[in-house]
């Protein structure tokens, strides 16, 4: 039997749990959920369910499992690697309605939040008390904590403060069996294996986060910001290395190349010079004395490295403008190119200069421009490959260049992703950095959590993998037993 | 340790990572069980292994695999001692920001397997925050890697962090890669004595209120068992360190603490002072705000039974006790540990008995109540080591 729309049985059971309004089957409404921030690939899910509680989420998972539907968790849908991309016939569980802050514990510097809480809202809730949540992806005003956990998201200030994995200490998850399990503990050293380390960055493969406990930090006493321009990315790269070699750990070091600067100036009107090869936006923070000292040193190093100009903001408003320029870079590039492909790769910090030249050459060979705006302090590149989808073959060429960029990163000893995740987009590249045994070992982890591969199948791993003790696709098998759905 | 000695058939000391893998692989067919040893500083942690056919020592795996000073990343073999690693890094004025006990003996693999730490965790976290890559030998003798050699990387599951604290029960750690930190231009310790538990907590709150950023904070229970001396380390560039020190002295003075020393060198506290030793060692982990309750309901009662040093890391909520059972207190020890553990668990934390004397072993559980997520942990063990060949029965839940 082949059923192509949700059978009434599933729909009824799901809407009994979450209410009809939160169980979406209308093809028009489903369109919103066909992709995440990686908009080039679209798959229509069978049904989208928006639970309001942990218990509802668990009940939904149990129904989905009973009917053998693959499950794709979804946060705010801003992911750039197709992590929330539906798979054929799946149920998407969207966490966007679960956006309450549950508890603020300043004494222990922890906060308990639901997964749909927007990243920036965590910091906002405690700003008046002088605290903040450190991981700050550029998408922080639109992405969710659940998505951040799944992707182990980073941000400009992760250079000094670490990534999501260093700031999420506990979670409530719904497992593939539909059970509710607490991970982590109120103490700093939970007993047993570090399951939080597995959960963070697991891209929706091991469980659905329905509550998270995050660590919050005291806002530093002082932050000093400066903006420096350079003749080329070589000098800018040397400046980054020089600052680090001087024993300074800046809070953030962001680099923009000529094309990125041009786009940002066009889009935001910041008064940055256009006739430069590269710019760095640097934050140092800490106690006032420390921040003043390190800022002075860092500026000296920028000048020694060949900076054309160094600007320091006069006040908080000017500082905000500089950062607004940086954080709007992706959107800004949309102003200078009808389409672009966002790549995310990592290289050793000391290789920035040579790698950017190789990337430019790869773009030039394909007749495409590449803009760079990235977290230079930790070597996390974001080359944006510009193309025009209306021109026959350009999109394909851009994808080729983006792929080549990853190989360049790998050749230089880096990684295929620093923060956007593997998702559906880069699964095929996992083999560039991991061999069969490495991948098999990672699959041990997945199988310990989800032996039936019900959560986010087809993501992360390059080839479909099963879990040893159940030969055959468990998902398909269950479906047939239930007799209610097939694969068409 | 008797059962180990009875079963032990061979001692292995591979000279290379490949040889280590081959040794495990060659013995896979026979189902031989393994225990692992590095510097031998934490072999008592966990349950006594059920059976050990082969003891594999990592001490010959002691090479630096790759050191890139400009990237502040180092890869080393697991048998290298921490002290040797620090010596390698020192000429570049870099370090692994970790200060556990016995760095001369403790090996990288052992430190990772036991998740060892010292006061620097206040600022730099534990090894889970420093590791970026790992190579393990699996129970089937296959070499497998996770992570990489760049500080930022989200490709695949985080095997490096999963191995931290896994006590060799999932795989034999043979290589690891870490992010490094600069050696500070200046380090300065300050110590304030005569503080009650409430006083320690209040001072720690004032550190936060004043937005100070200490690299290390630890409180040592003073003789008599009711007051603490609080040691604080500021490090970084000279101007910043001095300014922080001055601010801290001000708040300590205001709190009526006795400042032991504030000279330019500060109080250079011997590394050992932060790591209580002894035949019985206890590690408590609680929410930091529960400092006073933990002192009252766990530390004081334990002090009645044990002649023990106690060091707390108040900003992370960690208490370490080390010592021995007081004369005549033997009959009470088991019940006292149980009561202290119950108090810690009620606060949402745990009490681990990391080492114990023969009299206690058998009647005291090292870990206490299993976490709700334990079934997942068991399934991890089943996937990684279905034959239970590695450290059989030693880990939480006798995995
Ligand atoms: C303009 C722009 C800038 C960006 N800048 C950055 C940046 O600086 N740094 C960075 O790291 N990323 C950045 N991103 C990428 C993206 O915002 C992050 O990956 C973010 O964490 C995704 O969150 P989300 O809520 O949108 O998750 P989604 O896109 O909805 O989902 C992402 C993944 O998480 C899973 N997931 C979502 N919620 C849950 C849950 N509750 N439980 C389990 N799994 C779940 C999904 O299955 C999917 O695999 C940027 C994106 C955009 C569009």
mmCIF file with all atom_site columns, C-alpha atoms in Angstrom, chain A residues 107-109 130-131 151-152 154-155 159-160 163 165-166 177 180-183 185-189 191-198 202-203 205-206 218-221 244 246-249 286-287 289-290 293-294 346-350 375 378 380 413-422 430 433-435 437-438 440-442 444-449 451 460-461 467-469, chain B residues 70-72 115 117 121 123 126 128-129 136 138 140 142-147 149-159 161-162 164-166 169-170 179 181-182 185 201 205 208-213 235-237 239-241 243-244 283 285-290 316-318 347-350 352 367-373 376-381 383-384 395-396 399:
data_model
loop_
_atom_site.group_PDB
_atom_site.id
_atom_site.type_symbol
_atom_site.label_atom_id
_atom_site.label_alt_id
_atom_site.label_comp_id
_atom_site.label_asym_id
_atom_site.label_entity_id
_atom_site.label_seq_id
_atom_site.pdbx_PDB_ins_code
_atom_site.Cartn_x
_atom_site.Cartn_y
_atom_site.Cartn_z
_atom_site.occupancy
_atom_site.B_iso_or_equiv
_atom_site.pdbx_formal_charge
_atom_site.auth_seq_id
_atom_site.auth_comp_id
_atom_site.auth_asym_id
_atom_site.auth_atom_id
_atom_site.pdbx_PDB_model_num
ATOM 1   C CA . UNK A 1 107 ? 23.871 32.452 42.317 1.00 0.00 ? 107 UNK A CA 1
ATOM 2   C CA . UNK A 1 108 ? 24.939 29.380 40.387 1.00 0.00 ? 108 UNK A CA 1
ATOM 3   C CA . UNK A 1 109 ? 25.261 31.259 37.107 1.00 0.00 ? 109 UNK A CA 1
ATOM 4   C CA . UNK A 1 130 ? 25.152 42.262 34.553 1.00 0.00 ? 130 UNK A CA 1
ATOM 5   C CA . UNK A 1 131 ? 25.272 38.744 33.110 1.00 0.00 ? 131 UNK A CA 1
ATOM 6   C CA . UNK A 1 151 ? 25.056 22.497 15.943 1.00 0.00 ? 151 UNK A CA 1
ATOM 7   C CA . UNK A 1 152 ? 27.478 23.401 18.753 1.00 0.00 ? 152 UNK A CA 1
ATOM 8   C CA . UNK A 1 154 ? 30.045 29.341 17.653 1.00 0.00 ? 154 UNK A CA 1
ATOM 9   C CA . UNK A 1 155 ? 30.288 33.064 17.267 1.00 0.00 ? 155 UNK A CA 1
ATOM 10  C CA . UNK A 1 159 ? 37.665 32.646 20.589 1.00 0.00 ? 159 UNK A CA 1
ATOM 11  C CA . UNK A 1 160 ? 38.131 33.541 24.232 1.00 0.00 ? 160 UNK A CA 1
ATOM 12  C CA . UNK A 1 163 ? 31.613 27.357 21.975 1.00 0.00 ? 163 UNK A CA 1
ATOM 13  C CA . UNK A 1 165 ? 29.581 22.937 24.222 1.00 0.00 ? 165 UNK A CA 1
ATOM 14  C CA . UNK A 1 166 ? 31.477 24.902 26.869 1.00 0.00 ? 166 UNK A CA 1
ATOM 15  C CA . UNK A 1 177 ? 12.064 5.623  22.272 1.00 0.00 ? 177 UNK A CA 1
ATOM 16  C CA . UNK A 1 180 ? 12.349 11.706 28.795 1.00 0.00 ? 180 UNK A CA 1
ATOM 17  C CA . UNK A 1 181 ? 15.923 11.708 30.078 1.00 0.00 ? 181 UNK A CA 1
ATOM 18  C CA . UNK A 1 182 ? 17.927 14.258 32.052 1.00 0.00 ? 182 UNK A CA 1
ATOM 19  C CA . UNK A 1 183 ? 21.556 14.756 31.053 1.00 0.00 ? 183 UNK A CA 1
ATOM 20  C CA . UNK A 1 185 ? 23.796 17.550 36.676 1.00 0.00 ? 185 UNK A CA 1
ATOM 21  C CA . UNK A 1 186 ? 23.540 20.503 39.019 1.00 0.00 ? 186 UNK A CA 1
ATOM 22  C CA . UNK A 1 187 ? 27.118 19.799 40.128 1.00 0.00 ? 187 UNK A CA 1
ATOM 23  C CA . UNK A 1 188 ? 30.057 20.566 37.865 1.00 0.00 ? 188 UNK A CA 1
ATOM 24  C CA . UNK A 1 189 ? 31.077 16.922 37.403 1.00 0.00 ? 189 UNK A CA 1
ATOM 25  C CA . UNK A 1 191 ? 28.779 10.914 37.059 1.00 0.00 ? 191 UNK A CA 1
ATOM 26  C CA . UNK A 1 192 ? 29.550 8.646  34.147 1.00 0.00 ? 192 UNK A CA 1
ATOM 27  C CA . UNK A 1 193 ? 30.161 9.366  30.502 1.00 0.00 ? 193 UNK A CA 1
ATOM 28  C CA . UNK A 1 194 ? 29.971 12.954 29.353 1.00 0.00 ? 194 UNK A CA 1
ATOM 29  C CA . UNK A 1 195 ? 26.673 12.678 27.529 1.00 0.00 ? 195 UNK A CA 1
ATOM 30  C CA . UNK A 1 196 ? 26.353 16.446 27.289 1.00 0.00 ? 196 UNK A CA 1
ATOM 31  C CA . UNK A 1 197 ? 29.497 16.457 25.167 1.00 0.00 ? 197 UNK A CA 1
ATOM 32  C CA . UNK A 1 198 ? 27.821 13.962 22.866 1.00 0.00 ? 198 UNK A CA 1
ATOM 33  C CA . UNK A 1 202 ? 24.966 15.939 17.545 1.00 0.00 ? 202 UNK A CA 1
ATOM 34  C CA . UNK A 1 203 ? 22.847 17.682 14.886 1.00 0.00 ? 203 UNK A CA 1
ATOM 35  C CA . UNK A 1 205 ? 20.770 12.630 15.743 1.00 0.00 ? 205 UNK A CA 1
ATOM 36  C CA . UNK A 1 206 ? 20.722 11.539 19.375 1.00 0.00 ? 206 UNK A CA 1
ATOM 37  C CA . UNK A 1 218 ? 29.347 38.054 34.354 1.00 0.00 ? 218 UNK A CA 1
ATOM 38  C CA . UNK A 1 219 ? 29.648 40.803 31.766 1.00 0.00 ? 219 UNK A CA 1
ATOM 39  C CA . UNK A 1 220 ? 33.304 41.841 31.621 1.00 0.00 ? 220 UNK A CA 1
ATOM 40  C CA . UNK A 1 221 ? 34.181 45.118 33.279 1.00 0.00 ? 221 UNK A CA 1
ATOM 41  C CA . UNK A 1 244 ? 48.242 35.740 19.564 1.00 0.00 ? 244 UNK A CA 1
ATOM 42  C CA . UNK A 1 246 ? 52.126 38.274 22.135 1.00 0.00 ? 246 UNK A CA 1
ATOM 43  C CA . UNK A 1 247 ? 50.151 36.219 24.635 1.00 0.00 ? 247 UNK A CA 1
ATOM 44  C CA . UNK A 1 248 ? 46.908 38.085 24.069 1.00 0.00 ? 248 UNK A CA 1
ATOM 45  C CA . UNK A 1 249 ? 43.674 36.136 23.879 1.00 0.00 ? 249 UNK A CA 1
ATOM 46  C CA . UNK A 1 286 ? 38.388 41.755 30.873 1.00 0.00 ? 286 UNK A CA 1
ATOM 47  C CA . UNK A 1 287 ? 39.051 44.019 33.786 1.00 0.00 ? 287 UNK A CA 1
ATOM 48  C CA . UNK A 1 289 ? 43.302 47.618 33.388 1.00 0.00 ? 289 UNK A CA 1
ATOM 49  C CA . UNK A 1 290 ? 43.791 44.380 31.464 1.00 0.00 ? 290 UNK A CA 1
ATOM 50  C CA . UNK A 1 293 ? 46.730 47.207 28.259 1.00 0.00 ? 293 UNK A CA 1
ATOM 51  C CA . UNK A 1 294 ? 45.934 44.468 25.750 1.00 0.00 ? 294 UNK A CA 1
ATOM 52  C CA . UNK A 1 346 ? 38.527 25.695 9.393  1.00 0.00 ? 346 UNK A CA 1
ATOM 53  C CA . UNK A 1 347 ? 42.265 26.067 8.960  1.00 0.00 ? 347 UNK A CA 1
ATOM 54  C CA . UNK A 1 348 ? 45.141 26.542 11.354 1.00 0.00 ? 348 UNK A CA 1
ATOM 55  C CA . UNK A 1 349 ? 45.168 30.250 12.160 1.00 0.00 ? 349 UNK A CA 1
ATOM 56  C CA . UNK A 1 350 ? 48.688 30.725 10.848 1.00 0.00 ? 350 UNK A CA 1
ATOM 57  C CA . UNK A 1 375 ? 36.274 34.341 12.637 1.00 0.00 ? 375 UNK A CA 1
ATOM 58  C CA . UNK A 1 378 ? 40.161 30.565 15.451 1.00 0.00 ? 378 UNK A CA 1
ATOM 59  C CA . UNK A 1 380 ? 37.118 29.581 10.947 1.00 0.00 ? 380 UNK A CA 1
ATOM 60  C CA . UNK A 1 413 ? 45.204 20.437 8.242  1.00 0.00 ? 413 UNK A CA 1
ATOM 61  C CA . UNK A 1 414 ? 41.792 21.894 8.991  1.00 0.00 ? 414 UNK A CA 1
ATOM 62  C CA . UNK A 1 415 ? 38.191 20.799 9.108  1.00 0.00 ? 415 UNK A CA 1
ATOM 63  C CA . UNK A 1 416 ? 35.152 20.781 6.838  1.00 0.00 ? 416 UNK A CA 1
ATOM 64  C CA . UNK A 1 417 ? 33.033 22.689 9.328  1.00 0.00 ? 417 UNK A CA 1
ATOM 65  C CA . UNK A 1 418 ? 33.715 24.972 12.273 1.00 0.00 ? 418 UNK A CA 1
ATOM 66  C CA . UNK A 1 419 ? 30.192 25.879 13.293 1.00 0.00 ? 419 UNK A CA 1
ATOM 67  C CA . UNK A 1 420 ? 27.519 25.330 10.680 1.00 0.00 ? 420 UNK A CA 1
ATOM 68  C CA . UNK A 1 421 ? 27.565 21.577 10.996 1.00 0.00 ? 421 UNK A CA 1
ATOM 69  C CA . UNK A 1 422 ? 27.704 18.700 8.549  1.00 0.00 ? 422 UNK A CA 1
ATOM 70  C CA . UNK A 1 430 ? 33.112 13.553 6.035  1.00 0.00 ? 430 UNK A CA 1
ATOM 71  C CA . UNK A 1 433 ? 38.783 13.989 7.210  1.00 0.00 ? 433 UNK A CA 1
ATOM 72  C CA . UNK A 1 434 ? 37.638 10.695 8.694  1.00 0.00 ? 434 UNK A CA 1
ATOM 73  C CA . UNK A 1 435 ? 38.318 7.167  7.595  1.00 0.00 ? 435 UNK A CA 1
ATOM 74  C CA . UNK A 1 437 ? 36.982 3.253  11.255 1.00 0.00 ? 437 UNK A CA 1
ATOM 75  C CA . UNK A 1 438 ? 36.493 6.788  12.551 1.00 0.00 ? 438 UNK A CA 1
ATOM 76  C CA . UNK A 1 440 ? 32.127 3.525  12.335 1.00 0.00 ? 440 UNK A CA 1
ATOM 77  C CA . UNK A 1 441 ? 33.164 4.618  15.815 1.00 0.00 ? 441 UNK A CA 1
ATOM 78  C CA . UNK A 1 442 ? 30.980 7.690  15.607 1.00 0.00 ? 442 UNK A CA 1
ATOM 79  C CA . UNK A 1 444 ? 28.601 3.499  17.796 1.00 0.00 ? 444 UNK A CA 1
ATOM 80  C CA . UNK A 1 445 ? 27.562 6.693  19.533 1.00 0.00 ? 445 UNK A CA 1
ATOM 81  C CA . UNK A 1 446 ? 24.517 7.195  17.375 1.00 0.00 ? 446 UNK A CA 1
ATOM 82  C CA . UNK A 1 447 ? 23.453 3.584  17.784 1.00 0.00 ? 447 UNK A CA 1
ATOM 83  C CA . UNK A 1 448 ? 23.694 3.804  21.559 1.00 0.00 ? 448 UNK A CA 1
ATOM 84  C CA . UNK A 1 449 ? 21.080 6.543  21.466 1.00 0.00 ? 449 UNK A CA 1
ATOM 85  C CA . UNK A 1 451 ? 19.545 2.105  17.140 1.00 0.00 ? 451 UNK A CA 1
ATOM 86  C CA . UNK A 1 460 ? 26.162 13.744 9.019  1.00 0.00 ? 460 UNK A CA 1
ATOM 87  C CA . UNK A 1 461 ? 27.176 10.252 7.899  1.00 0.00 ? 461 UNK A CA 1
ATOM 88  C CA . UNK A 1 467 ? 23.139 -0.340 13.773 1.00 0.00 ? 467 UNK A CA 1
ATOM 89  C CA . UNK A 1 468 ? 24.495 -3.846 13.921 1.00 0.00 ? 468 UNK A CA 1
ATOM 90  C CA . UNK A 1 469 ? 21.962 -5.727 15.925 1.00 0.00 ? 469 UNK A CA 1
ATOM 91  C CA . UNK B 2 70  ? 51.795 29.696 16.101 1.00 0.00 ? 70  UNK B CA 1
ATOM 92  C CA . UNK B 2 71  ? 48.508 27.810 16.157 1.00 0.00 ? 71  UNK B CA 1
ATOM 93  C CA . UNK B 2 72  ? 48.795 27.090 19.880 1.00 0.00 ? 72  UNK B CA 1
ATOM 94  C CA . UNK B 2 115 ? 39.288 13.862 34.069 1.00 0.00 ? 115 UNK B CA 1
ATOM 95  C CA . UNK B 2 117 ? 42.022 18.835 37.285 1.00 0.00 ? 117 UNK B CA 1
ATOM 96  C CA . UNK B 2 121 ? 39.750 24.896 36.222 1.00 0.00 ? 121 UNK B CA 1
ATOM 97  C CA . UNK B 2 123 ? 39.159 29.869 34.558 1.00 0.00 ? 123 UNK B CA 1
ATOM 98  C CA . UNK B 2 126 ? 38.768 20.853 32.630 1.00 0.00 ? 126 UNK B CA 1
ATOM 99  C CA . UNK B 2 128 ? 37.030 18.577 28.116 1.00 0.00 ? 128 UNK B CA 1
ATOM 100 C CA . UNK B 2 129 ? 37.497 22.285 27.472 1.00 0.00 ? 129 UNK B CA 1
ATOM 101 C CA . UNK B 2 136 ? 41.919 5.620  20.505 1.00 0.00 ? 136 UNK B CA 1
ATOM 102 C CA . UNK B 2 138 ? 39.080 0.314  20.211 1.00 0.00 ? 138 UNK B CA 1
ATOM 103 C CA . UNK B 2 140 ? 38.610 -4.748 18.592 1.00 0.00 ? 140 UNK B CA 1
ATOM 104 C CA . UNK B 2 142 ? 41.065 -0.752 15.491 1.00 0.00 ? 142 UNK B CA 1
ATOM 105 C CA . UNK B 2 143 ? 42.544 2.726  15.634 1.00 0.00 ? 143 UNK B CA 1
ATOM 106 C CA . UNK B 2 144 ? 39.934 5.477  15.452 1.00 0.00 ? 144 UNK B CA 1
ATOM 107 C CA . UNK B 2 145 ? 40.141 9.240  15.537 1.00 0.00 ? 145 UNK B CA 1
ATOM 108 C CA . UNK B 2 146 ? 37.773 11.991 16.519 1.00 0.00 ? 146 UNK B CA 1
ATOM 109 C CA . UNK B 2 147 ? 38.030 15.774 16.376 1.00 0.00 ? 147 UNK B CA 1
ATOM 110 C CA . UNK B 2 149 ? 43.979 19.529 15.124 1.00 0.00 ? 149 UNK B CA 1
ATOM 111 C CA . UNK B 2 150 ? 42.220 22.856 14.846 1.00 0.00 ? 150 UNK B CA 1
ATOM 112 C CA . UNK B 2 151 ? 40.622 24.549 17.854 1.00 0.00 ? 151 UNK B CA 1
ATOM 113 C CA . UNK B 2 152 ? 37.236 24.908 16.222 1.00 0.00 ? 152 UNK B CA 1
ATOM 114 C CA . UNK B 2 153 ? 35.590 21.929 14.610 1.00 0.00 ? 153 UNK B CA 1
ATOM 115 C CA . UNK B 2 154 ? 32.087 20.497 14.607 1.00 0.00 ? 154 UNK B CA 1
ATOM 116 C CA . UNK B 2 155 ? 32.529 17.647 12.145 1.00 0.00 ? 155 UNK B CA 1
ATOM 117 C CA . UNK B 2 156 ? 30.997 14.507 13.621 1.00 0.00 ? 156 UNK B CA 1
ATOM 118 C CA . UNK B 2 157 ? 30.358 13.443 17.194 1.00 0.00 ? 157 UNK B CA 1
ATOM 119 C CA . UNK B 2 158 ? 32.704 14.783 19.820 1.00 0.00 ? 158 UNK B CA 1
ATOM 120 C CA . UNK B 2 159 ? 34.681 11.625 20.592 1.00 0.00 ? 159 UNK B CA 1
ATOM 121 C CA . UNK B 2 161 ? 35.180 14.883 24.994 1.00 0.00 ? 161 UNK B CA 1
ATOM 122 C CA . UNK B 2 162 ? 33.363 11.585 25.342 1.00 0.00 ? 162 UNK B CA 1
ATOM 123 C CA . UNK B 2 164 ? 37.410 12.461 28.962 1.00 0.00 ? 164 UNK B CA 1
ATOM 124 C CA . UNK B 2 165 ? 36.545 10.787 32.256 1.00 0.00 ? 165 UNK B CA 1
ATOM 125 C CA . UNK B 2 166 ? 35.640 7.455  30.630 1.00 0.00 ? 166 UNK B CA 1
ATOM 126 C CA . UNK B 2 169 ? 36.198 1.737  29.491 1.00 0.00 ? 169 UNK B CA 1
ATOM 127 C CA . UNK B 2 170 ? 35.398 2.772  25.903 1.00 0.00 ? 170 UNK B CA 1
ATOM 128 C CA . UNK B 2 179 ? 44.543 23.852 22.515 1.00 0.00 ? 179 UNK B CA 1
ATOM 129 C CA . UNK B 2 181 ? 47.213 29.007 26.378 1.00 0.00 ? 181 UNK B CA 1
ATOM 130 C CA . UNK B 2 182 ? 49.897 31.655 26.691 1.00 0.00 ? 182 UNK B CA 1
ATOM 131 C CA . UNK B 2 185 ? 53.403 37.603 32.077 1.00 0.00 ? 185 UNK B CA 1
ATOM 132 C CA . UNK B 2 201 ? 30.901 32.127 49.837 1.00 0.00 ? 201 UNK B CA 1
ATOM 133 C CA . UNK B 2 205 ? 30.322 36.490 45.410 1.00 0.00 ? 205 UNK B CA 1
ATOM 134 C CA . UNK B 2 208 ? 31.960 38.130 40.795 1.00 0.00 ? 208 UNK B CA 1
ATOM 135 C CA . UNK B 2 209 ? 30.303 41.379 41.853 1.00 0.00 ? 209 UNK B CA 1
ATOM 136 C CA . UNK B 2 210 ? 33.558 43.229 41.307 1.00 0.00 ? 210 UNK B CA 1
ATOM 137 C CA . UNK B 2 211 ? 33.959 41.559 37.911 1.00 0.00 ? 211 UNK B CA 1
ATOM 138 C CA . UNK B 2 212 ? 37.341 40.169 38.840 1.00 0.00 ? 212 UNK B CA 1
ATOM 139 C CA . UNK B 2 213 ? 38.601 37.292 36.735 1.00 0.00 ? 213 UNK B CA 1
ATOM 140 C CA . UNK B 2 235 ? 47.350 36.125 36.124 1.00 0.00 ? 235 UNK B CA 1
ATOM 141 C CA . UNK B 2 236 ? 47.862 37.945 32.876 1.00 0.00 ? 236 UNK B CA 1
ATOM 142 C CA . UNK B 2 237 ? 49.618 41.171 32.089 1.00 0.00 ? 237 UNK B CA 1
ATOM 143 C CA . UNK B 2 239 ? 48.976 46.036 35.110 1.00 0.00 ? 239 UNK B CA 1
ATOM 144 C CA . UNK B 2 240 ? 45.825 43.964 35.017 1.00 0.00 ? 240 UNK B CA 1
ATOM 145 C CA . UNK B 2 241 ? 47.034 41.540 37.674 1.00 0.00 ? 241 UNK B CA 1
ATOM 146 C CA . UNK B 2 243 ? 44.781 46.119 39.652 1.00 0.00 ? 243 UNK B CA 1
ATOM 147 C CA . UNK B 2 244 ? 42.799 42.966 40.291 1.00 0.00 ? 244 UNK B CA 1
ATOM 148 C CA . UNK B 2 283 ? 35.487 14.169 45.506 1.00 0.00 ? 283 UNK B CA 1
ATOM 149 C CA . UNK B 2 285 ? 30.536 18.052 43.219 1.00 0.00 ? 285 UNK B CA 1
ATOM 150 C CA . UNK B 2 286 ? 27.628 20.371 44.083 1.00 0.00 ? 286 UNK B CA 1
ATOM 151 C CA . UNK B 2 287 ? 26.148 23.643 42.832 1.00 0.00 ? 287 UNK B CA 1
ATOM 152 C CA . UNK B 2 288 ? 28.544 26.415 43.904 1.00 0.00 ? 288 UNK B CA 1
ATOM 153 C CA . UNK B 2 289 ? 25.820 28.294 45.803 1.00 0.00 ? 289 UNK B CA 1
ATOM 154 C CA . UNK B 2 290 ? 25.477 25.240 48.080 1.00 0.00 ? 290 UNK B CA 1
ATOM 155 C CA . UNK B 2 316 ? 32.906 25.411 40.622 1.00 0.00 ? 316 UNK B CA 1
ATOM 156 C CA . UNK B 2 317 ? 31.340 23.674 43.625 1.00 0.00 ? 317 UNK B CA 1
ATOM 157 C CA . UNK B 2 318 ? 34.013 21.036 44.052 1.00 0.00 ? 318 UNK B CA 1
ATOM 158 C CA . UNK B 2 347 ? 21.679 19.236 46.559 1.00 0.00 ? 347 UNK B CA 1
ATOM 159 C CA . UNK B 2 348 ? 21.756 17.863 43.006 1.00 0.00 ? 348 UNK B CA 1
ATOM 160 C CA . UNK B 2 349 ? 25.392 16.800 43.191 1.00 0.00 ? 349 UNK B CA 1
ATOM 161 C CA . UNK B 2 350 ? 27.449 13.708 43.858 1.00 0.00 ? 350 UNK B CA 1
ATOM 162 C CA . UNK B 2 352 ? 32.726 10.019 44.615 1.00 0.00 ? 352 UNK B CA 1
ATOM 163 C CA . UNK B 2 367 ? 29.865 6.464  43.078 1.00 0.00 ? 367 UNK B CA 1
ATOM 164 C CA . UNK B 2 368 ? 26.432 6.408  44.705 1.00 0.00 ? 368 UNK B CA 1
ATOM 165 C CA . UNK B 2 369 ? 23.095 6.713  42.953 1.00 0.00 ? 369 UNK B CA 1
ATOM 166 C CA . UNK B 2 370 ? 23.212 6.048  39.222 1.00 0.00 ? 370 UNK B CA 1
ATOM 167 C CA . UNK B 2 371 ? 22.097 8.931  37.023 1.00 0.00 ? 371 UNK B CA 1
ATOM 168 C CA . UNK B 2 372 ? 18.794 8.598  35.201 1.00 0.00 ? 372 UNK B CA 1
ATOM 169 C CA . UNK B 2 373 ? 20.723 8.522  31.923 1.00 0.00 ? 373 UNK B CA 1
ATOM 170 C CA . UNK B 2 376 ? 22.338 5.236  27.636 1.00 0.00 ? 376 UNK B CA 1
ATOM 171 C CA . UNK B 2 377 ? 25.801 4.910  29.163 1.00 0.00 ? 377 UNK B CA 1
ATOM 172 C CA . UNK B 2 378 ? 25.438 1.149  29.265 1.00 0.00 ? 378 UNK B CA 1
ATOM 173 C CA . UNK B 2 379 ? 24.468 1.106  25.616 1.00 0.00 ? 379 UNK B CA 1
ATOM 174 C CA . UNK B 2 380 ? 27.554 3.181  24.784 1.00 0.00 ? 380 UNK B CA 1
ATOM 175 C CA . UNK B 2 381 ? 29.715 0.614  26.538 1.00 0.00 ? 381 UNK B CA 1
ATOM 176 C CA . UNK B 2 383 ? 28.611 -0.552 21.327 1.00 0.00 ? 383 UNK B CA 1
ATOM 177 C CA . UNK B 2 384 ? 32.236 0.356  21.979 1.00 0.00 ? 384 UNK B CA 1
ATOM 178 C CA . UNK B 2 395 ? 33.462 2.223  35.527 1.00 0.00 ? 395 UNK B CA 1
ATOM 179 C CA . UNK B 2 396 ? 30.208 3.626  36.909 1.00 0.00 ? 396 UNK B CA 1
ATOM 180 C CA . UNK B 2 399 ? 30.415 -1.358 33.221 1.00 0.00 ? 399 UNK B CA 1
#
